[in-house]
mmCIF file of C-alpha atoms in Angstrom:
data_model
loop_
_atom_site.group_PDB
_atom_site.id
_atom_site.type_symbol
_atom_site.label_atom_id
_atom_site.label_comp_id
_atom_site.label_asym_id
_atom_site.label_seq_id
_atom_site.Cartn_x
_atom_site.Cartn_y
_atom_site.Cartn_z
ATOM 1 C CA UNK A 1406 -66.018 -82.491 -90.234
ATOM 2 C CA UNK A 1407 -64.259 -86.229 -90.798
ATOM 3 C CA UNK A 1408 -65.624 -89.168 -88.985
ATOM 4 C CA UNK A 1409 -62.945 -89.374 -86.172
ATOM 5 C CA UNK A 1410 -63.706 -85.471 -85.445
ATOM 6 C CA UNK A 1411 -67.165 -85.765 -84.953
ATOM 7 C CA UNK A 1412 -66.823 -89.358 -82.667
ATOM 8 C CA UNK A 1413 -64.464 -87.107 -80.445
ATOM 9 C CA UNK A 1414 -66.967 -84.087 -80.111
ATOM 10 C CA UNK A 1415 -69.467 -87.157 -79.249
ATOM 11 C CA UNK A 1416 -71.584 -85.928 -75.719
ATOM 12 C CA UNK A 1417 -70.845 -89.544 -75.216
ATOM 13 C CA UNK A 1418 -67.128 -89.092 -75.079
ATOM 14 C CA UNK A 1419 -65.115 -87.916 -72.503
ATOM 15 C CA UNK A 1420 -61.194 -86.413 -72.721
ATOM 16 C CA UNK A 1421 -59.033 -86.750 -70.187
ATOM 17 C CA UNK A 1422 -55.815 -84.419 -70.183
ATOM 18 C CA UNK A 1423 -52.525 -84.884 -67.947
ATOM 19 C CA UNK A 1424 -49.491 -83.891 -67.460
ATOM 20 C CA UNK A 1425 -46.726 -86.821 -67.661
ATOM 21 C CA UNK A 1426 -43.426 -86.830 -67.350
ATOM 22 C CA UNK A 1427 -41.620 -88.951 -70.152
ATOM 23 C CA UNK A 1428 -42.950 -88.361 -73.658
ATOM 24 C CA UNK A 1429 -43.005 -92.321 -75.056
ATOM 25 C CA UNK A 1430 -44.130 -91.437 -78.876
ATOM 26 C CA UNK A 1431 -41.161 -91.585 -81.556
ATOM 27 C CA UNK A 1432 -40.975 -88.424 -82.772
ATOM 28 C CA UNK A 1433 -40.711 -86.773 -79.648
ATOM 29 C CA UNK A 1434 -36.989 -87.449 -79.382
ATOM 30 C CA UNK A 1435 -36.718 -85.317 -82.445
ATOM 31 C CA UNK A 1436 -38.748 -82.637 -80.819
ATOM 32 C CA UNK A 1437 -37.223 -82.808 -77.395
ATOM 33 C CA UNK A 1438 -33.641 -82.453 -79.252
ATOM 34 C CA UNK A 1439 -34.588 -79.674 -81.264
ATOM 35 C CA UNK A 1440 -35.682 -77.834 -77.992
ATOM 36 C CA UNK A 1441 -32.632 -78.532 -76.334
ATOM 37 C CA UNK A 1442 -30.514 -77.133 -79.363
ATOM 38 C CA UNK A 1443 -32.629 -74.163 -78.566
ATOM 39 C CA UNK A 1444 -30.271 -70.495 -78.825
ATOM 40 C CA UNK A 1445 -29.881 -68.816 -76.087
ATOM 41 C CA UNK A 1446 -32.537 -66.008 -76.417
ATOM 42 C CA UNK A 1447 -35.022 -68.985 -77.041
ATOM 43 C CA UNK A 1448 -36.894 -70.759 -80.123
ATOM 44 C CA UNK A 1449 -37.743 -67.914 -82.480
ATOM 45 C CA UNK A 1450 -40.859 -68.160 -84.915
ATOM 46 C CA UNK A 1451 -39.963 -67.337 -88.378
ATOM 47 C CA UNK A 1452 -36.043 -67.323 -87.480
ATOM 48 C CA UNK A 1453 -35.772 -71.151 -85.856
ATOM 49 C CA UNK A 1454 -38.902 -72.728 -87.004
ATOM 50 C CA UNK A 1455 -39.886 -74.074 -89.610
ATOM 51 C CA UNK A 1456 -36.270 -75.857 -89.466
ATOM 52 C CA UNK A 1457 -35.215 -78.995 -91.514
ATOM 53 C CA UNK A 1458 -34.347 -80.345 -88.103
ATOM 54 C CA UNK A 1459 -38.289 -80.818 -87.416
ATOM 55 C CA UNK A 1460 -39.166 -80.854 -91.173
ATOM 56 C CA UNK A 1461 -40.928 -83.994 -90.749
ATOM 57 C CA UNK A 1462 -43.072 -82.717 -87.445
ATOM 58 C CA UNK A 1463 -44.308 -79.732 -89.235
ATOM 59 C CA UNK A 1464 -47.304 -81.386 -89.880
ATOM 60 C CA UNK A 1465 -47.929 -82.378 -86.214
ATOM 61 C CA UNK A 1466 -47.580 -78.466 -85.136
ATOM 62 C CA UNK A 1467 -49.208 -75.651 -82.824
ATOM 63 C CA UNK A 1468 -48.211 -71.891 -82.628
ATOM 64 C CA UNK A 1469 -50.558 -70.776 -79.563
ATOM 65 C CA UNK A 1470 -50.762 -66.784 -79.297
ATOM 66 C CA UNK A 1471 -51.856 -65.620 -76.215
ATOM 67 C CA UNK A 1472 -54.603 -62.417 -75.997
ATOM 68 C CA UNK A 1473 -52.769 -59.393 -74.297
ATOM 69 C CA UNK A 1474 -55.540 -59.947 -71.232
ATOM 70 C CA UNK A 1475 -54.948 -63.669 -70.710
ATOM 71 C CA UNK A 1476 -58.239 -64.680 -71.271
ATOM 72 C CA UNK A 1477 -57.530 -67.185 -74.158
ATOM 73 C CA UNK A 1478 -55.083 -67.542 -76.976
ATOM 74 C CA UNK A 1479 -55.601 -67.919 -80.390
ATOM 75 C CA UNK A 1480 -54.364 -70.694 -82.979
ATOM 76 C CA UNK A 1481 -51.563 -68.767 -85.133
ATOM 77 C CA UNK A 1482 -50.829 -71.584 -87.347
ATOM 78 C CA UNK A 1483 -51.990 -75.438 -86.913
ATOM 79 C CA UNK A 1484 -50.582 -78.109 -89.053
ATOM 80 C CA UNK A 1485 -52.425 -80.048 -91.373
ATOM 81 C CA UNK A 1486 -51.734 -83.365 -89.096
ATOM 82 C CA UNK A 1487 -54.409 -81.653 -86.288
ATOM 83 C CA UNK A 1488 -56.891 -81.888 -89.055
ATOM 84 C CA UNK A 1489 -57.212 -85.393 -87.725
ATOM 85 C CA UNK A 1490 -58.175 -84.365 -84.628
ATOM 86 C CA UNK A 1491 -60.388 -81.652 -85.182
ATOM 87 C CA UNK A 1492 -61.742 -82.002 -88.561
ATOM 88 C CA UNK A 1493 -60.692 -78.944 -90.081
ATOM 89 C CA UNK A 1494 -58.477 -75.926 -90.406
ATOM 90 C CA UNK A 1495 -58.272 -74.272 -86.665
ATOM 91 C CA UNK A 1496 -56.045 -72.209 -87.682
ATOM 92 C CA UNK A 1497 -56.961 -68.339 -86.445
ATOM 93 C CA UNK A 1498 -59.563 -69.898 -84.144
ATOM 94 C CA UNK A 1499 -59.591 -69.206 -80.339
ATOM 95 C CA UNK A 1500 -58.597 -71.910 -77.654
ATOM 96 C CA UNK A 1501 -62.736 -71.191 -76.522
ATOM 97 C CA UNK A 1502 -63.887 -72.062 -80.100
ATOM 98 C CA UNK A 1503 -62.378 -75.336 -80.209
ATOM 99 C CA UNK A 1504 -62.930 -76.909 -76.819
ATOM 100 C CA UNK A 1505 -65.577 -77.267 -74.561
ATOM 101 C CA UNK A 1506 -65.193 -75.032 -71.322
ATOM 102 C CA UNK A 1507 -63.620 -77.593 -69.379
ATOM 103 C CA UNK A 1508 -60.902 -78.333 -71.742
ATOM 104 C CA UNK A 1509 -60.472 -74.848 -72.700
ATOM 105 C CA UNK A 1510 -60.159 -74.149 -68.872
ATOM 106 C CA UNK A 1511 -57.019 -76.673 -69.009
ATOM 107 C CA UNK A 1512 -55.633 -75.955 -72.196
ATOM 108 C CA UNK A 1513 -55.161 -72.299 -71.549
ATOM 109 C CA UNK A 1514 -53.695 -72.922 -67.772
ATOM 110 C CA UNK A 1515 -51.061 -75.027 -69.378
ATOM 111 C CA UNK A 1516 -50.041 -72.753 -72.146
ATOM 112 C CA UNK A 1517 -50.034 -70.225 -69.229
ATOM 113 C CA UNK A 1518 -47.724 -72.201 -67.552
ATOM 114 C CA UNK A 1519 -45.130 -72.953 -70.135
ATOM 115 C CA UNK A 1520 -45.594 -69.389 -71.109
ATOM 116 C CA UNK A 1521 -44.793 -68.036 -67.857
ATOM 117 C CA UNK A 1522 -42.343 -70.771 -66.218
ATOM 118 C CA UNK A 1523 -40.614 -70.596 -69.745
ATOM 119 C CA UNK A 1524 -40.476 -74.393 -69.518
ATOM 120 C CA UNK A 1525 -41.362 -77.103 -71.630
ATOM 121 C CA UNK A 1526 -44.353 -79.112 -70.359
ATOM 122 C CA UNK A 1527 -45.911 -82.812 -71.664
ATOM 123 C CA UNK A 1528 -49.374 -84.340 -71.563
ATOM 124 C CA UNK A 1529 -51.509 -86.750 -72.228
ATOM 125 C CA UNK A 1530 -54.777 -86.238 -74.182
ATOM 126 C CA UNK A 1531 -57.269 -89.771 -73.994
ATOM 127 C CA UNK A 1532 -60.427 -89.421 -75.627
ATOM 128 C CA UNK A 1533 -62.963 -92.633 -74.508
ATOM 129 C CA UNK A 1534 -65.814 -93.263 -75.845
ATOM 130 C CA UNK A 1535 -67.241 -95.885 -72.696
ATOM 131 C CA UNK A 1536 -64.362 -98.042 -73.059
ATOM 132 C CA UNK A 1537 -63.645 -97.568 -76.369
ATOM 133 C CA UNK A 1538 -60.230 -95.871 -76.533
ATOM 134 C CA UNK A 1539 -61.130 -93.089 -79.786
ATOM 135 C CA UNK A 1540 -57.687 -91.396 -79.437
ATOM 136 C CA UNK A 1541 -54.269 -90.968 -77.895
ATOM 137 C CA UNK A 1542 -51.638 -88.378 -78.185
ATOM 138 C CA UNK A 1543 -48.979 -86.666 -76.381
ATOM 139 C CA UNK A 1544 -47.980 -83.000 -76.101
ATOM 140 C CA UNK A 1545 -45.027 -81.742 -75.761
ATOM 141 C CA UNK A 1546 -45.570 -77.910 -75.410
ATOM 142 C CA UNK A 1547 -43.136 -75.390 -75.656
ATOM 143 C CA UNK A 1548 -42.530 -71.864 -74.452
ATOM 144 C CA UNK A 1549 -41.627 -69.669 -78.035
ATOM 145 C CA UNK A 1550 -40.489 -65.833 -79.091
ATOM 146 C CA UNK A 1551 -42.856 -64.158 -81.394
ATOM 147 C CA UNK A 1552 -41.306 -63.120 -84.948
ATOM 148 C CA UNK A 1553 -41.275 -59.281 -83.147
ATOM 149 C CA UNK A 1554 -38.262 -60.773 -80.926
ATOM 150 C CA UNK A 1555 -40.233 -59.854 -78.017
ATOM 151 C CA UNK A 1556 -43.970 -61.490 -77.564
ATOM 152 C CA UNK A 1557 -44.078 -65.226 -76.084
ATOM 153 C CA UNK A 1558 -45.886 -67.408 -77.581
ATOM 154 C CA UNK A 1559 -45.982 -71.371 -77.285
ATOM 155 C CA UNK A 1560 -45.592 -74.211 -79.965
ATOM 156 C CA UNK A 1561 -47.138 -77.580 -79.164
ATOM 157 C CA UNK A 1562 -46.520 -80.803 -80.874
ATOM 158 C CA UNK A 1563 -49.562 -83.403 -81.558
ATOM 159 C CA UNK A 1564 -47.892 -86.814 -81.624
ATOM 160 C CA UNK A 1565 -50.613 -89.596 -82.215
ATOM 161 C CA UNK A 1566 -50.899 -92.906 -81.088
#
């Protein structure tokens, strides 16, 4: 596990995630386009992404599959940009492996949410370490088809500050 990875997971630091409405990182005009260029039976994985039109933000990417019961989701594919973050490959890891309950608790209601609602949604993430500011991002999450055509799934994007 990196350096940053192991400051975040810190007992001493504390995450704080919200929901925002404007997105302020660069990249996320790129994202937000892309979405609204989405066809009309919805971003398909393995048909519409990857895509040269987010080439660049590949790196930077979630694919969130939800367990049939709801009770957590599992990491399909992570880009190697969240390696940053987490310190490793999370990739086929649960949502409950990665965070502590409290952010799992959050994490999974949103991807519920865009799941369900079928609606983009954008947050926040601040991790402090007293008032030492460790790391920033935004999220932009967004509600995906499954390569069957029929599943939903949801990609999020990690932009970093």
């Amino acid at each position: 596990m990196d350096t940053l990875a192991r400051w975040i997971e810190n007992e001493n630091t504390e995450s704080e995630y919200r929901a925002i409405d404007t997105l302020t990182h660069p990249d996320a005009t790129t994202a937000l386009r892309f979405w609204a260029r989405r066809p009309q039976d919805g971003i398909r994985i393995g048909r519409d992404v990857p895509s040269r039109a987010i080439a660049r933000l590949l790196s930077h990417v979630v694919v969130y599959t939800p367990l049939k019961d709801g009770s957590d989701a599992v990491v399909h594919l992570a880009g190697t940009g969240l390696r940053m973050r987490f310190g490793r490959d999370i990739t086929g890891l649960k949502l409950s492996q990665i965070f502590v309950p409290e952010d799992f608790n959050v994490r999974l209601a949103a991807l519920k949410d865009v799941i369900g609602r079928g609606e983009p949604r954008l947050a926040e993430v601040v991790h402090r370490t007293g008032d030492i500011e460790v790391l920033r991002l935004e999220l932009l999450t967004l509600p995906v088809v499954a390569p069957n055509g029929q599943d939903r799934w949801a990609l999020a994007f990690a932009f970093y500050f």
